[in-house]
Short mmCIF file of C-alpha atoms and ligand atoms in Angstrom, two decimals:
data_model
loop_
_atom_site.label_atom_id
_atom_site.label_comp_id
_atom_site.label_asym_id
_atom_site.label_seq_id
_atom_site.Cartn_x
_atom_site.Cartn_y
_atom_site.Cartn_z
CA MET A 1 60.10 153.31 46.26
CA PRO A 2 59.40 156.17 48.69
CA LEU A 3 55.79 157.25 48.55
CA HIS A 4 54.51 160.79 48.52
CA SER A 5 52.47 161.99 51.47
CA THR A 6 48.72 162.04 50.83
CA HIS A 7 48.96 165.84 50.71
CA SER A 8 51.31 165.90 47.74
CA PHE A 9 49.17 163.35 45.91
CA ALA A 10 46.65 166.16 45.40
CA GLU A 11 48.75 167.45 42.48
CA LEU A 12 49.02 164.11 40.73
CA THR A 13 46.95 162.81 37.83
CA GLU A 14 45.13 159.50 38.09
CA ASP A 15 47.77 157.84 35.96
CA ASP A 16 50.50 159.16 38.26
CA LEU A 17 48.61 157.92 41.29
CA PHE A 18 48.21 154.54 39.66
CA SER A 19 51.92 154.32 38.92
CA GLN A 20 52.70 155.07 42.59
CA LEU A 21 50.78 151.99 43.68
CA ASP A 22 52.79 148.96 44.65
CA GLN A 23 51.00 146.10 42.90
CA GLU A 24 52.54 143.58 45.30
CA THR A 25 51.01 144.99 48.46
CA LEU A 26 47.48 145.81 47.36
CA PRO A 27 44.83 144.81 49.90
CA ARG A 28 43.12 141.49 49.29
CA HIS A 29 39.92 142.71 50.85
CA VAL A 30 38.57 146.26 50.82
CA ALA A 31 35.40 147.15 52.74
CA VAL A 32 33.47 150.38 52.28
CA ILE A 33 30.94 152.26 54.41
CA MET A 34 29.25 154.25 51.67
CA ASP A 35 28.00 157.29 53.55
CA GLY A 36 26.89 160.81 52.71
CA ASN A 37 24.25 160.37 50.03
CA GLY A 38 21.65 162.42 51.88
CA ARG A 39 24.03 165.33 52.52
CA TRP A 40 25.18 165.30 48.89
CA ALA A 41 21.54 165.74 47.86
CA SER A 42 20.62 168.33 50.46
CA HIS A 43 23.65 170.48 49.51
CA ARG A 44 22.05 170.66 46.08
CA GLY A 45 18.50 171.22 47.31
CA LEU A 46 17.56 167.75 46.01
CA PRO A 47 15.57 164.97 47.72
CA ARG A 48 17.68 162.38 49.55
CA ILE A 49 16.90 159.74 46.96
CA ALA A 50 18.80 161.79 44.35
CA GLY A 51 21.88 161.24 46.50
CA HIS A 52 21.25 157.51 46.68
CA ARG A 53 20.86 157.39 42.89
CA GLU A 54 24.10 159.29 42.36
CA GLY A 55 25.71 156.99 44.90
CA LEU A 56 25.29 154.16 42.41
CA VAL A 57 27.67 155.97 40.04
CA ALA A 58 30.27 155.76 42.80
CA VAL A 59 29.49 152.10 43.42
CA ARG A 60 30.16 151.30 39.74
CA GLU A 61 33.36 153.30 39.78
CA VAL A 62 34.66 151.45 42.85
CA LEU A 63 33.59 148.07 41.42
CA ASN A 64 35.42 148.82 38.16
CA THR A 65 38.54 150.15 39.85
CA CYS A 66 38.87 147.19 42.23
CA TYR A 67 38.24 144.81 39.34
CA ARG A 68 40.95 146.44 37.20
CA LEU A 69 43.38 146.39 40.09
CA GLY A 70 42.65 142.73 40.73
CA ILE A 71 41.48 143.22 44.32
CA PRO A 72 39.71 139.92 44.95
CA ILE A 73 37.19 140.91 47.65
CA LEU A 74 35.17 144.10 47.95
CA THR A 75 32.57 144.44 50.70
CA LEU A 76 30.01 147.23 50.41
CA TYR A 77 27.81 148.36 53.31
CA ALA A 78 24.60 149.19 51.49
CA PHE A 79 21.94 149.07 54.21
CA SER A 80 22.32 148.61 57.96
CA GLU A 81 19.92 147.01 60.40
CA GLU A 82 19.52 150.48 61.91
CA ASN A 83 18.58 151.92 58.51
CA TRP A 84 15.18 150.23 58.94
CA ASN A 85 14.46 153.16 61.28
CA ARG A 86 14.40 155.58 58.33
CA PRO A 87 11.11 156.80 56.82
CA GLN A 88 9.36 154.01 54.93
CA ALA A 89 9.35 156.07 51.72
CA GLU A 90 13.15 156.31 51.75
CA ILE A 91 13.48 152.59 52.50
CA ASP A 92 11.13 151.72 49.63
CA LEU A 93 13.07 153.88 47.20
CA LEU A 94 16.37 152.40 48.38
CA MET A 95 15.08 148.86 47.80
CA THR A 96 13.82 149.78 44.35
CA LEU A 97 17.19 151.32 43.49
CA LEU A 98 18.98 148.24 44.80
CA GLU A 99 16.88 145.95 42.62
CA LYS A 100 17.47 148.12 39.54
CA PHE A 101 21.17 148.17 40.23
CA LEU A 102 21.40 144.41 40.67
CA LEU A 103 19.50 143.82 37.43
CA GLN A 104 21.91 146.14 35.62
CA GLU A 105 25.02 144.56 37.17
CA ARG A 106 23.94 140.93 36.84
CA GLN A 107 25.58 140.45 33.44
CA THR A 108 28.80 142.13 34.62
CA PHE A 109 29.05 139.72 37.56
CA HIS A 110 28.97 136.87 35.05
CA GLU A 111 31.37 138.49 32.58
CA ARG A 112 33.85 139.24 35.33
CA LYS A 113 33.43 135.84 36.97
CA THR A 114 32.53 137.60 40.18
CA ARG A 115 30.61 136.06 43.02
CA PHE A 116 27.84 138.23 44.43
CA PHE A 117 27.63 137.42 48.13
CA PRO A 118 24.93 139.13 50.21
CA ILE A 119 25.22 139.20 54.02
CA GLY A 120 22.82 140.47 56.65
CA LEU A 121 19.28 139.72 57.81
CA LEU A 122 18.10 139.15 54.25
CA HIS A 123 14.71 137.80 55.35
CA LYS A 124 13.80 141.34 56.40
CA LEU A 125 14.11 142.63 52.81
CA PRO A 126 10.97 142.96 50.65
CA ALA A 127 10.09 139.69 48.89
CA SER A 128 11.09 140.90 45.40
CA THR A 129 14.46 142.16 46.65
CA GLN A 130 15.10 138.90 48.52
CA GLU A 131 14.30 136.86 45.45
CA LEU A 132 16.64 138.83 43.20
CA VAL A 133 19.44 138.84 45.78
CA HIS A 134 19.20 135.06 46.29
CA THR A 135 18.96 134.38 42.55
CA ILE A 136 22.08 136.36 41.66
CA ALA A 137 23.93 134.88 44.63
CA GLN A 138 23.08 131.36 43.45
CA GLU A 139 23.93 132.09 39.81
CA THR A 140 27.38 133.33 40.74
CA GLU A 141 28.28 131.09 43.67
CA HIS A 142 30.71 128.99 41.60
CA PHE A 143 32.99 131.98 40.94
CA THR A 144 35.85 131.83 43.42
CA ASP A 145 38.50 134.34 42.29
CA ARG A 146 36.54 137.55 42.86
CA THR A 147 33.75 138.38 45.29
CA VAL A 148 31.57 141.38 45.87
CA VAL A 149 30.03 141.10 49.33
CA VAL A 150 27.03 143.37 49.84
CA ALA A 151 25.88 144.01 53.40
CA LEU A 152 22.11 144.43 53.37
CA SER A 153 20.04 144.79 56.51
CA TYR A 154 23.37 144.04 58.16
CA GLY A 155 24.44 144.60 61.75
CA GLY A 156 27.74 143.45 63.23
CA ARG A 157 26.33 142.75 66.68
CA SER A 158 23.44 140.65 65.45
CA GLU A 159 25.84 138.75 63.19
CA ILE A 160 27.93 137.84 66.25
CA ILE A 161 24.87 136.89 68.32
CA ASP A 162 23.53 134.81 65.46
CA ALA A 163 26.88 133.02 65.15
CA ALA A 164 26.88 132.33 68.90
CA ASN A 165 23.36 130.92 68.78
CA ARG A 166 24.15 128.62 65.87
CA LEU A 167 27.26 127.41 67.62
CA ILE A 168 25.19 126.67 70.76
CA ASP A 169 22.71 124.73 68.59
CA ASP A 170 25.58 122.69 67.12
CA MET A 171 26.94 122.00 70.58
CA GLN A 172 23.56 120.86 71.82
CA CYS A 173 23.16 118.40 68.98
CA GLY A 174 26.74 117.18 69.20
CA LYS A 175 28.05 118.74 65.96
CA ALA A 176 30.48 120.88 67.96
CA SER A 177 32.11 120.35 71.34
CA GLY A 178 34.73 121.71 73.73
CA ARG A 179 35.55 125.31 74.53
CA VAL A 180 34.96 127.89 71.78
CA GLN A 181 38.01 128.80 69.68
CA GLU A 182 38.35 131.97 67.55
CA ALA A 183 38.89 130.09 64.29
CA GLN A 184 35.90 127.88 65.04
CA PHE A 185 33.68 130.86 65.90
CA GLU A 186 34.62 132.64 62.67
CA ARG A 187 33.16 129.77 60.70
CA TYR A 188 29.73 130.76 62.03
CA LEU A 189 29.98 134.38 60.84
CA SER A 190 28.40 135.40 57.55
CA THR A 191 31.87 136.16 56.17
CA ALA A 192 33.20 132.64 56.95
CA GLY A 193 35.94 131.70 54.54
CA PHE A 194 36.84 135.26 53.54
CA PRO A 195 39.94 136.95 54.88
CA ASP A 196 39.28 139.95 57.16
CA PRO A 197 39.27 143.33 55.39
CA ASP A 198 42.75 144.83 55.04
CA LEU A 199 41.33 148.28 54.41
CA LEU A 200 38.04 149.87 55.50
CA ILE A 201 37.05 153.13 53.82
CA ARG A 202 34.33 155.38 55.27
CA THR A 203 33.20 158.41 53.32
CA SER A 204 31.38 161.57 54.45
CA GLY A 205 33.63 162.63 57.30
CA GLU A 206 31.98 160.52 60.00
CA ALA A 207 34.59 158.70 62.05
CA ARG A 208 32.56 155.73 63.27
CA ILE A 209 31.92 152.13 62.40
CA SER A 210 28.10 152.13 62.57
CA ASN A 211 27.83 148.44 63.48
CA PHE A 212 29.78 147.20 60.44
CA LEU A 213 31.89 144.01 60.51
CA LEU A 214 32.67 144.37 64.21
CA TRP A 215 34.50 141.07 64.53
CA GLN A 216 36.28 141.21 61.19
CA ILE A 217 37.89 144.66 61.49
CA ALA A 218 39.97 143.87 64.60
CA TYR A 219 43.18 144.65 62.65
CA THR A 220 41.83 146.43 59.58
CA GLU A 221 43.42 149.72 58.49
CA ILE A 222 40.73 152.41 58.55
CA TYR A 223 40.63 155.31 56.10
CA PHE A 224 38.20 158.14 56.75
CA THR A 225 37.59 160.69 54.02
CA LYS A 226 35.40 163.79 53.98
CA THR A 227 34.33 163.05 50.40
CA LEU A 228 30.61 162.31 50.24
CA TRP A 229 29.85 158.92 48.74
CA PRO A 230 28.24 160.21 45.49
CA ASP A 231 31.46 162.17 44.79
CA PHE A 232 33.73 159.18 45.40
CA ARG A 233 35.61 158.23 42.22
CA ARG A 234 38.51 156.12 40.94
CA ARG A 235 40.92 158.81 42.09
CA ASP A 236 39.58 158.52 45.64
CA VAL A 237 40.05 154.75 45.57
CA LEU A 238 43.66 155.23 44.48
CA LEU A 239 44.26 157.80 47.24
CA ALA A 240 42.87 155.40 49.85
CA LEU A 241 45.05 152.57 48.53
CA LEU A 242 48.17 154.75 48.54
CA ASP A 243 47.44 155.81 52.10
CA TYR A 244 46.98 152.16 53.06
CA GLN A 245 50.33 151.26 51.49
CA LYS A 246 52.11 153.83 53.69
CA ARG A 247 50.90 152.16 56.88
CA ASP A 248 53.01 149.83 58.97
CA ARG A 249 50.69 146.95 59.85
CA ARG A 250 52.26 145.85 63.09
CA PHE A 251 49.61 143.51 64.52
CA GLY A 252 51.03 144.26 67.97
CA ARG A 253 54.64 143.65 66.94
CA LEU A 254 57.44 146.25 66.90
CA PRO A 255 57.60 148.68 63.97
CA HIS A 256 59.37 147.50 60.85
CA GLY A 257 62.97 148.65 60.70
CA VAL A 258 63.59 148.64 64.47
CA SER A 259 67.00 147.01 64.82
CA PRO A 260 67.39 144.12 67.28
CA GLN A 261 69.72 146.25 69.52
CA ASN A 262 66.94 148.79 70.02
CA ARG A 263 64.38 146.23 70.97
CA LEU A 264 64.97 146.19 74.71
C1 IPE B 1 24.44 156.37 52.97
O1 IPE B 1 24.06 157.70 52.86
C2 IPE B 1 23.41 155.44 52.38
C3 IPE B 1 22.71 154.62 53.37
C4 IPE B 1 22.92 154.61 54.64
C5 IPE B 1 21.68 153.74 52.85
P1 IPE B 1 23.09 158.38 53.92
O2 IPE B 1 21.70 158.18 53.44
O3 IPE B 1 23.36 157.87 55.26
O4 IPE B 1 23.51 159.90 53.77
P2 IPE B 1 23.74 160.95 54.94
O5 IPE B 1 24.69 160.32 55.91
O6 IPE B 1 22.41 161.22 55.55
O7 IPE B 1 24.34 162.14 54.26
C1 IPE B 2 26.09 153.51 57.73
O1 IPE B 2 25.63 154.78 57.41
C2 IPE B 2 25.30 152.47 56.99
C3 IPE B 2 25.55 152.43 55.55
C4 IPE B 2 26.40 153.15 54.89
C5 IPE B 2 24.76 151.47 54.83
P1 IPE B 2 24.56 155.53 58.33
O2 IPE B 2 24.34 156.84 57.72
O3 IPE B 2 23.37 154.67 58.51
O4 IPE B 2 25.34 155.61 59.70
P2 IPE B 2 25.13 156.60 60.93
O5 IPE B 2 23.67 156.59 61.26
O6 IPE B 2 25.59 157.95 60.48
O7 IPE B 2 26.00 156.04 62.00
MG1 MG B 3 24.64 158.47 56.71
#
């Protein structure tokens, strides 16, 4: 079925957008850089934390939409390693909000048989946050069909360095040997066992990666939207998915539809 351009989607209702989706080619793994909470708040003359609080509405909406669509893996960038450089008061409020959110969502993870899988330098989180994060991760670790990965105190570079160091340790004690292979190295990353994201969404108009999943996004389709994270809704998820479904994922090969005669 020919798809509309993103521009003409603007006129369509959510139900129309939904019906345009090809259920067969939905991404298996969607990752999101949830950005723009502070700007959302400052546009309204509110403190930044009001934007973070409203951002949780968007998180729920994306969780629900991906669940209904049957997208098995959703990875949310909630707090970067670099975010530790923010004022302590903002960090404290963010951690409190995160704990509240996890307590509220805990039951839903169980009901939806969803694994909660935190990644990042979790030992840097406040003790109460660490405890809750580890508890919910343990409680849900037996769920295999659906996973919500939450990147907390996460940095892509340190993840790669950490993987390299653990591989060196294993080589030194004889658990690993030979020259390093990609598939072997991936097993040392925090996302080991998960497929790479098919689609990465970044909100707020910034067109950068901000140290997120550097290894894993080598061939991910990237969707940048100006929408600020607290305004991001089901409709925005559908628009991102429709845009993704228009892309030709070539992985270095020739475009689809190029006839063999035209290949040379
Ligand atoms: C994203 O929103 C949330 C976190 C990084 C924790 P920001 O807080 O970065 O909002 P802006 O980018 O300043 O608008
Ligand atoms: C990226 O947003 C991190 C998260 C969304 C958690 P930032 O707001 O921290 O990124 P920069 O500083 O604009 O690159
Ligand atoms: Mg930001």
